[in-house]
């Protein structure tokens, strides 16, 4: 019996091992591809999910910073204004003693006018309170009893104020109010401003004003409730404001260990680097921060104390977001891996079977396999192109809406800014004549101009607010994928407002006729998008930018359960060759102008698949087109990922 040559045995072994080797190579490549794609998808999804949080951080920091700087700037200005009043100057020039009655009247008026004032005092050079007004809940108390007037020589704000020149202001740290050696409860965050009497008065001493910041802190807490946690720290790392009140005022409540340095040393070290944080992930939390300076003026140079304002999204929220993204990515990745392995197994098995057949058919079957792979890739590319075109359509609508917002808000905001600018000029003139002496006619003129300017500014701002509310409803509806109860008239008016800049550039009039009593429970964002696509189709294909025309949106109740929407135009009509295929994908008469032919296809899918309605079109031979959409007033719950018809 002949023994086969060793080369033939080796070739037979190689043929048996080749399918397994090929399977493991392809499986390894598939695994690497799926893992790499999953990693890229994870980071991209995280970036997309984190972007709204980062924007919210920026808005929160800006809102809180504007509130703090505005309030602190007002207190400095008010303190200077009180010190320079004629009544205060005259009372301190009185000889031989201070005119306490005049000073009490002026302090009382100041406390009544400024709601945040908690206490106004004149303290002589020995530290004794000479005049003191306590303000509490709109009730001002003049303290005159000798036993109630205290000596403040040992208090830091008095000693620091007495070191100043007459043109300087002492700004205290923010701390809690202390009365007779005890911290007042409930806690009252207090800012004290001190001004020295100066060399131009007969009686030296300190004017000390206590400003109650309770309302400011409460407003900061409200800002924190609407977004990331808002925290405020002093330069030693103690919290003045925290979502957990037990963490606040540690240095005053003998809780020296409750500092950011001890509880989160990594974040504290990063804050001490000197640069503000802009949505950085530190120790598992997303953190934004900025410096806040309690500033006083001296020779036109800013000096003062520093606070740290922080917006923080905690690690549990970020971890939950990561888990959510992983949960979204992992099933498709595993499905792709399993499908790929199955496909690889099938291909390898088919190859093995083909290799067992005659060599004459090997080349033909190999060619068939390559053709099949190319067709699969072409199909995937076609699907990607279709998805990109759908996203391009949505982004185009968003771009038009953003342009509409910018254009429509420009006029009222510009008018409001002009009114405010005029009022600022009048305010500066009033301040100037206030020290030089003013007539009743000047004061009446200022009041008249102020009333007129404020009235005009309010009208502009009311118009701006109305526009913002309309655009906000439209944006929320487009982003929200849940059912809601809404007025159809209100949503159509919002859409018409957003389309106004687009129609202004044409000779087309956009008219509406919507019954005011049509209330629906459906998907307002999708209905708005449907109407916008139909109006865009009428503008571009029906009438055109250079022609006069009318587009009319109307709606009525067919019965208690159905709403009939019509979008009609008096344009050129639909080409009879395209009419029967108008709702098919990629069907358009403007292919050479960059149109994709997906607008009406998306409308058809939304109406039938998402809203459970119907859509028909009529186009006369002499021009004019009417799209009729019939929808149920109350849409059924429908999955957003349903396949198209």
PDB file of C-alpha atoms in Angstrom, residues 312-484:
ATOM      1  CA  UNK A 312     -21.202  71.077  41.858  1.00  0.00           C
ATOM      2  CA  UNK A 313     -22.824  67.995  40.386  1.00  0.00           C
ATOM      3  CA  UNK A 314     -21.994  65.116  42.704  1.00  0.00           C
ATOM      4  CA  UNK A 315     -20.366  61.803  41.833  1.00  0.00           C
ATOM      5  CA  UNK A 316     -23.612  59.797  42.332  1.00  0.00           C
ATOM      6  CA  UNK A 317     -25.281  61.792  39.542  1.00  0.00           C
ATOM      7  CA  UNK A 318     -22.281  61.371  37.229  1.00  0.00           C
ATOM      8  CA  UNK A 319     -22.005  57.686  38.066  1.00  0.00           C
ATOM      9  CA  UNK A 320     -25.701  57.232  37.312  1.00  0.00           C
ATOM     10  CA  UNK A 321     -25.139  58.995  33.977  1.00  0.00           C
ATOM     11  CA  UNK A 322     -22.198  56.689  33.196  1.00  0.00           C
ATOM     12  CA  UNK A 323     -24.266  53.642  34.094  1.00  0.00           C
ATOM     13  CA  UNK A 324     -27.065  54.880  31.857  1.00  0.00           C
ATOM     14  CA  UNK A 325     -24.683  55.359  28.916  1.00  0.00           C
ATOM     15  CA  UNK A 326     -23.111  51.930  29.479  1.00  0.00           C
ATOM     16  CA  UNK A 327     -26.595  50.407  29.649  1.00  0.00           C
ATOM     17  CA  UNK A 328     -27.429  51.972  26.301  1.00  0.00           C
ATOM     18  CA  UNK A 329     -24.193  50.894  24.612  1.00  0.00           C
ATOM     19  CA  UNK A 330     -23.683  47.404  26.039  1.00  0.00           C
ATOM     20  CA  UNK A 331     -26.754  45.592  24.569  1.00  0.00           C
ATOM     21  CA  UNK A 332     -26.155  46.798  20.977  1.00  0.00           C
ATOM     22  CA  UNK A 333     -22.449  45.971  21.320  1.00  0.00           C
ATOM     23  CA  UNK A 334     -23.179  42.459  22.575  1.00  0.00           C
ATOM     24  CA  UNK A 335     -25.812  42.007  19.870  1.00  0.00           C
ATOM     25  CA  UNK A 336     -23.351  43.174  17.228  1.00  0.00           C
ATOM     26  CA  UNK A 337     -20.690  40.844  18.605  1.00  0.00           C
ATOM     27  CA  UNK A 338     -23.026  37.837  18.650  1.00  0.00           C
ATOM     28  CA  UNK A 339     -24.370  38.652  15.203  1.00  0.00           C
ATOM     29  CA  UNK A 340     -20.832  39.097  13.921  1.00  0.00           C
ATOM     30  CA  UNK A 341     -19.707  35.809  15.426  1.00  0.00           C
ATOM     31  CA  UNK A 342     -22.705  34.075  13.908  1.00  0.00           C
ATOM     32  CA  UNK A 343     -21.954  35.675  10.574  1.00  0.00           C
ATOM     33  CA  UNK A 344     -18.283  34.759  10.827  1.00  0.00           C
ATOM     34  CA  UNK A 345     -19.190  31.184  11.763  1.00  0.00           C
ATOM     35  CA  UNK A 346     -21.534  31.014   8.821  1.00  0.00           C
ATOM     36  CA  UNK A 347     -18.954  32.431   6.441  1.00  0.00           C
ATOM     37  CA  UNK A 348     -16.192  30.182   7.736  1.00  0.00           C
ATOM     38  CA  UNK A 349     -18.490  27.153   7.520  1.00  0.00           C
ATOM     39  CA  UNK A 350     -19.495  28.089   4.007  1.00  0.00           C
ATOM     40  CA  UNK A 351     -15.859  28.522   3.067  1.00  0.00           C
ATOM     41  CA  UNK A 352     -15.068  25.122   4.539  1.00  0.00           C
ATOM     42  CA  UNK A 353     -17.848  23.537   2.515  1.00  0.00           C
ATOM     43  CA  UNK A 354     -16.699  25.319  -0.587  1.00  0.00           C
ATOM     44  CA  UNK A 355     -13.151  24.116  -0.042  1.00  0.00           C
ATOM     45  CA  UNK A 356     -14.433  20.530   0.079  1.00  0.00           C
ATOM     46  CA  UNK A 357     -15.935  20.940  -3.364  1.00  0.00           C
ATOM     47  CA  UNK A 358     -14.062  20.883  -6.584  1.00  0.00           C
ATOM     48  CA  UNK A 359     -11.360  23.456  -7.199  1.00  0.00           C
ATOM     49  CA  UNK A 360     -13.131  24.474 -10.361  1.00  0.00           C
ATOM     50  CA  UNK A 361     -15.975  26.077  -8.352  1.00  0.00           C
ATOM     51  CA  UNK A 362     -13.711  27.689  -5.737  1.00  0.00           C
ATOM     52  CA  UNK A 363     -12.963  30.880  -7.661  1.00  0.00           C
ATOM     53  CA  UNK A 364     -16.619  31.396  -8.629  1.00  0.00           C
ATOM     54  CA  UNK A 365     -17.862  31.010  -5.050  1.00  0.00           C
ATOM     55  CA  UNK A 366     -15.107  33.284  -3.734  1.00  0.00           C
ATOM     56  CA  UNK A 367     -16.256  35.933  -6.202  1.00  0.00           C
ATOM     57  CA  UNK A 368     -19.831  35.496  -5.014  1.00  0.00           C
ATOM     58  CA  UNK A 369     -18.743  35.950  -1.371  1.00  0.00           C
ATOM     59  CA  UNK A 370     -16.912  39.187  -2.218  1.00  0.00           C
ATOM     60  CA  UNK A 371     -19.961  40.475  -4.097  1.00  0.00           C
ATOM     61  CA  UNK A 372     -22.146  39.688  -1.104  1.00  0.00           C
ATOM     62  CA  UNK A 373     -19.784  41.567   1.225  1.00  0.00           C
ATOM     63  CA  UNK A 374     -19.721  44.588  -1.075  1.00  0.00           C
ATOM     64  CA  UNK A 375     -23.520  44.648  -1.241  1.00  0.00           C
ATOM     65  CA  UNK A 376     -23.716  44.522   2.548  1.00  0.00           C
ATOM     66  CA  UNK A 377     -21.275  47.433   2.869  1.00  0.00           C
ATOM     67  CA  UNK A 378     -23.189  49.404   0.232  1.00  0.00           C
ATOM     68  CA  UNK A 379     -26.435  48.811   2.113  1.00  0.00           C
ATOM     69  CA  UNK A 380     -24.853  49.987   5.368  1.00  0.00           C
ATOM     70  CA  UNK A 381     -23.518  53.105   3.657  1.00  0.00           C
ATOM     71  CA  UNK A 382     -26.948  53.807   2.176  1.00  0.00           C
ATOM     72  CA  UNK A 383     -28.488  53.516   5.636  1.00  0.00           C
ATOM     73  CA  UNK A 384     -25.857  55.883   7.070  1.00  0.00           C
ATOM     74  CA  UNK A 385     -26.521  58.417   4.303  1.00  0.00           C
ATOM     75  CA  UNK A 386     -30.259  58.251   4.989  1.00  0.00           C
ATOM     76  CA  UNK A 387     -29.697  58.754   8.734  1.00  0.00           C
ATOM     77  CA  UNK A 388     -27.395  61.716   8.074  1.00  0.00           C
ATOM     78  CA  UNK A 389     -29.974  63.305   5.762  1.00  0.00           C
ATOM     79  CA  UNK A 390     -32.672  62.937   8.434  1.00  0.00           C
ATOM     80  CA  UNK A 391     -30.424  64.585  11.018  1.00  0.00           C
ATOM     81  CA  UNK A 392     -29.550  67.348   8.511  1.00  0.00           C
ATOM     82  CA  UNK A 393     -33.280  68.059   8.094  1.00  0.00           C
ATOM     83  CA  UNK A 394     -33.756  68.352  11.837  1.00  0.00           C
ATOM     84  CA  UNK A 395     -30.695  70.590  12.264  1.00  0.00           C
ATOM     85  CA  UNK A 396     -31.931  72.827   9.433  1.00  0.00           C
ATOM     86  CA  UNK A 397     -35.221  73.380  11.307  1.00  0.00           C
ATOM     87  CA  UNK A 398     -33.283  74.118  14.494  1.00  0.00           C
ATOM     88  CA  UNK A 399     -31.062  76.609  12.684  1.00  0.00           C
ATOM     89  CA  UNK A 400     -34.067  78.488  11.297  1.00  0.00           C
ATOM     90  CA  UNK A 401     -35.661  78.624  14.736  1.00  0.00           C
ATOM     91  CA  UNK A 402     -32.438  79.981  16.326  1.00  0.00           C
ATOM     92  CA  UNK A 403     -32.178  82.629  13.604  1.00  0.00           C
ATOM     93  CA  UNK A 404     -35.797  83.589  14.282  1.00  0.00           C
ATOM     94  CA  UNK A 405     -35.113  83.944  17.990  1.00  0.00           C
ATOM     95  CA  UNK A 406     -32.107  86.209  17.426  1.00  0.00           C
ATOM     96  CA  UNK A 407     -33.887  88.388  14.848  1.00  0.00           C
ATOM     97  CA  UNK A 408     -37.155  88.825  16.751  1.00  0.00           C
ATOM     98  CA  UNK A 409     -35.531  89.552  20.129  1.00  0.00           C
ATOM     99  CA  UNK A 410     -33.172  92.187  18.713  1.00  0.00           C
ATOM    100  CA  UNK A 411     -35.734  95.029  18.453  1.00  0.00           C
ATOM    101  CA  UNK A 412     -37.408  94.865  21.921  1.00  0.00           C
ATOM    102  CA  UNK A 413     -34.140  94.218  23.757  1.00  0.00           C
ATOM    103  CA  UNK A 414     -32.498  97.125  21.942  1.00  0.00           C
ATOM    104  CA  UNK A 415     -35.424  99.372  22.900  1.00  0.00           C
ATOM    105  CA  UNK A 416     -35.231  98.282  26.536  1.00  0.00           C
ATOM    106  CA  UNK A 417     -31.460  98.930  26.649  1.00  0.00           C
ATOM    107  CA  UNK A 418     -31.987 102.423  25.210  1.00  0.00           C
ATOM    108  CA  UNK A 419     -34.618 103.213  27.885  1.00  0.00           C
ATOM    109  CA  UNK A 420     -32.340 101.957  30.645  1.00  0.00           C
ATOM    110  CA  UNK A 421     -29.432 104.005  29.240  1.00  0.00           C
ATOM    111  CA  UNK A 422     -31.581 107.164  29.300  1.00  0.00           C
ATOM    112  CA  UNK A 423     -32.653 106.411  32.896  1.00  0.00           C
ATOM    113  CA  UNK A 424     -28.995 105.926  33.905  1.00  0.00           C
ATOM    114  CA  UNK A 425     -28.185 109.363  32.527  1.00  0.00           C
ATOM    115  CA  UNK A 426     -31.111 110.882  34.426  1.00  0.00           C
ATOM    116  CA  UNK A 427     -29.963 109.090  37.609  1.00  0.00           C
ATOM    117  CA  UNK A 428     -26.438 110.510  37.239  1.00  0.00           C
ATOM    118  CA  UNK A 429     -27.841 114.016  36.775  1.00  0.00           C
ATOM    119  CA  UNK A 430     -30.041 113.556  39.851  1.00  0.00           C
ATOM    120  CA  UNK A 431     -27.069 112.445  41.969  1.00  0.00           C
ATOM    121  CA  UNK A 432     -25.107 115.470  40.789  1.00  0.00           C
ATOM    122  CA  UNK A 433     -27.776 118.035  41.620  1.00  0.00           C
ATOM    123  CA  UNK A 434     -28.661 116.256  44.890  1.00  0.00           C
ATOM    124  CA  UNK A 435     -25.487 117.552  46.525  1.00  0.00           C
ATOM    125  CA  UNK A 436     -25.666 120.973  44.882  1.00  0.00           C
ATOM    126  CA  UNK A 437     -29.309 121.571  45.775  1.00  0.00           C
ATOM    127  CA  UNK A 438     -32.232 120.819  43.543  1.00  0.00           C
ATOM    128  CA  UNK A 439     -35.527 122.466  42.722  1.00  0.00           C
ATOM    129  CA  UNK A 440     -38.979 120.962  42.868  1.00  0.00           C
ATOM    130  CA  UNK A 441     -39.216 121.397  39.099  1.00  0.00           C
ATOM    131  CA  UNK A 442     -36.029 119.359  38.572  1.00  0.00           C
ATOM    132  CA  UNK A 443     -37.301 116.579  40.852  1.00  0.00           C
ATOM    133  CA  UNK A 444     -40.708 116.500  39.122  1.00  0.00           C
ATOM    134  CA  UNK A 445     -38.974 116.393  35.747  1.00  0.00           C
ATOM    135  CA  UNK A 446     -36.815 113.466  36.881  1.00  0.00           C
ATOM    136  CA  UNK A 447     -39.885 111.586  38.159  1.00  0.00           C
ATOM    137  CA  UNK A 448     -41.745 112.205  34.881  1.00  0.00           C
ATOM    138  CA  UNK A 449     -38.806 111.013  32.763  1.00  0.00           C
ATOM    139  CA  UNK A 450     -38.377 107.988  35.031  1.00  0.00           C
ATOM    140  CA  UNK A 451     -42.045 107.025  34.755  1.00  0.00           C
ATOM    141  CA  UNK A 452     -41.993 107.384  30.988  1.00  0.00           C
ATOM    142  CA  UNK A 453     -38.678 105.509  30.593  1.00  0.00           C
ATOM    143  CA  UNK A 454     -39.688 102.703  32.948  1.00  0.00           C
ATOM    144  CA  UNK A 455     -43.037 102.347  31.157  1.00  0.00           C
ATOM    145  CA  UNK A 456     -41.322 102.076  27.756  1.00  0.00           C
ATOM    146  CA  UNK A 457     -38.691  99.650  29.092  1.00  0.00           C
ATOM    147  CA  UNK A 458     -41.413  97.501  30.689  1.00  0.00           C
ATOM    148  CA  UNK A 459     -43.317  97.335  27.381  1.00  0.00           C
ATOM    149  CA  UNK A 460     -40.174  96.220  25.537  1.00  0.00           C
ATOM    150  CA  UNK A 461     -39.304  93.678  28.229  1.00  0.00           C
ATOM    151  CA  UNK A 462     -42.877  92.331  28.291  1.00  0.00           C
ATOM    152  CA  UNK A 463     -42.660  91.836  24.530  1.00  0.00           C
ATOM    153  CA  UNK A 464     -39.262  90.121  24.926  1.00  0.00           C
ATOM    154  CA  UNK A 465     -40.641  87.892  27.699  1.00  0.00           C
ATOM    155  CA  UNK A 466     -43.596  86.896  25.523  1.00  0.00           C
ATOM    156  CA  UNK A 467     -41.285  85.992  22.638  1.00  0.00           C
ATOM    157  CA  UNK A 468     -38.923  84.019  24.863  1.00  0.00           C
ATOM    158  CA  UNK A 469     -41.864  82.131  26.390  1.00  0.00           C
ATOM    159  CA  UNK A 470     -43.117  81.274  22.901  1.00  0.00           C
ATOM    160  CA  UNK A 471     -39.707  80.136  21.620  1.00  0.00           C
ATOM    161  CA  UNK A 472     -39.113  78.197  24.859  1.00  0.00           C
ATOM    162  CA  UNK A 473     -42.399  76.294  24.445  1.00  0.00           C
ATOM    163  CA  UNK A 474     -41.461  75.508  20.844  1.00  0.00           C
ATOM    164  CA  UNK A 475     -37.950  74.277  21.790  1.00  0.00           C
ATOM    165  CA  UNK A 476     -39.216  72.191  24.715  1.00  0.00           C
ATOM    166  CA  UNK A 477     -41.899  70.612  22.533  1.00  0.00           C
ATOM    167  CA  UNK A 478     -39.302  69.666  19.901  1.00  0.00           C
ATOM    168  CA  UNK A 479     -36.993  68.116  22.531  1.00  0.00           C
ATOM    169  CA  UNK A 480     -39.692  66.360  24.566  1.00  0.00           C
ATOM    170  CA  UNK A 481     -40.811  62.918  23.430  1.00  0.00           C
ATOM    171  CA  UNK A 482     -43.764  62.504  25.747  1.00  0.00           C
ATOM    172  CA  UNK A 483     -47.423  63.297  25.337  1.00  0.00           C
ATOM    173  CA  UNK A 484     -48.787  66.571  26.697  1.00  0.00           C
TER     174      UNK A 484
END
